Structure formats: structure tokens, C-alpha cells
Amino acid sequence: GGEGAAAMKVTLKTVRNVSFAVDLPASATVAALKEAVAESQGETFPAARQVIVHRGAVLKDGQTLEEAGVTEDGFMVVTVVKPKTPAAAPAQPKPAPPPA
């Protein structure tokens, strides 16, 4: 049980215009939201590759839903980036997998 943190229904839409909802408190971070999405939507939505956009702004993992201005009335768009990131995007350095 969460201590006094009432969960809200957060609506997300994919680029294919499929919407789904997850329940999270306003104090939850964007990173927690990504985990919830990954759990809800399965392996096609790995948390590490999700990009969440709300009102035209990309949300950062450390932000809370409250800080991002997310409410039950609105919705966010979730996209999954390809594992190979274009040079323009800030890529997180990841250890290279061993050669097959």
C-alpha cells in the first residue's frame, strides 16, 4: 500500500494511435512510468528505449508526473526508439555486446 499517494489513471498513446492507461501516483517519476508501460505493453516497449512526450516536451526520467504537469485529463505519447540511435540524438553510452 502506498502511504496517502492516490494513484491516477495516466493515459498514453502510441504512434500507432493505440491508447492504454497505467495507474501511478503523481509523485511517480517518468522512469517509473516507463517501467509501468513496459510491464503493461510487454517486450515491444522496453523501458530503456521509451521516449515519453507530453504537450510537445520530452519528459526526463528524473521528473515526477506532477512536475511534468501530467493529469488524468491529458495524455502522453510514447514512442520506442530503435536500438541504433541516430547521431543527432543524445545516445547513452552502452557497453558493446560481445561479437556473436
Coordinates of C-alpha atoms in Angstrom, one line a residue, residues 12-57:
L12 CA -0.7 7.1 -23.1
K13 CA -1.0 6.9 -26.8
T14 CA 1.5 5.1 -29.1
V15 CA 2.5 6.4 -32.5
R16 CA 0.0 3.9 -34.0
N17 CA -2.7 5.8 -32.1
V18 CA -3.4 2.9 -29.7
S19 CA -4.2 4.2 -26.3
F20 CA -3.8 2.5 -22.9
A21 CA -3.7 3.6 -19.3
V22 CA -1.5 2.8 -16.3
D23 CA -2.2 3.7 -12.7
L24 CA 0.5 5.7 -11.0
P25 CA 0.7 8.4 -8.2
A26 CA 1.5 11.9 -9.3
S27 CA 4.7 11.6 -7.3
A28 CA 5.9 8.7 -9.5
T29 CA 8.9 9.5 -11.7
V30 CA 9.0 9.3 -15.5
A31 CA 11.4 6.3 -15.1
A32 CA 8.7 4.6 -13.0
L33 CA 6.1 5.4 -15.7
K34 CA 8.4 3.7 -18.3
E35 CA 8.7 0.6 -16.2
A36 CA 4.9 0.5 -15.8
V37 CA 4.5 0.9 -19.6
A38 CA 7.0 -1.9 -20.2
E39 CA 5.1 -4.1 -17.8
S40 CA 1.7 -3.2 -19.4
Q41 CA 2.7 -3.4 -23.0
G42 CA 5.3 -6.2 -23.0
E43 CA 8.7 -6.6 -24.6
T44 CA 7.9 -4.3 -27.6
F45 CA 8.1 -1.4 -25.1
P46 CA 11.4 -1.8 -23.2
A47 CA 11.7 1.0 -20.6
A48 CA 15.2 1.9 -21.7
R49 CA 14.1 2.8 -25.2
Q50 CA 10.9 4.6 -24.4
V51 CA 10.5 8.3 -25.1
I52 CA 7.6 9.9 -23.4
V53 CA 6.3 13.2 -24.8
H54 CA 3.8 15.4 -23.0
R55 CA 2.5 18.7 -24.5
G56 CA 5.3 18.6 -27.0
A57 CA 8.1 18.2 -24.5

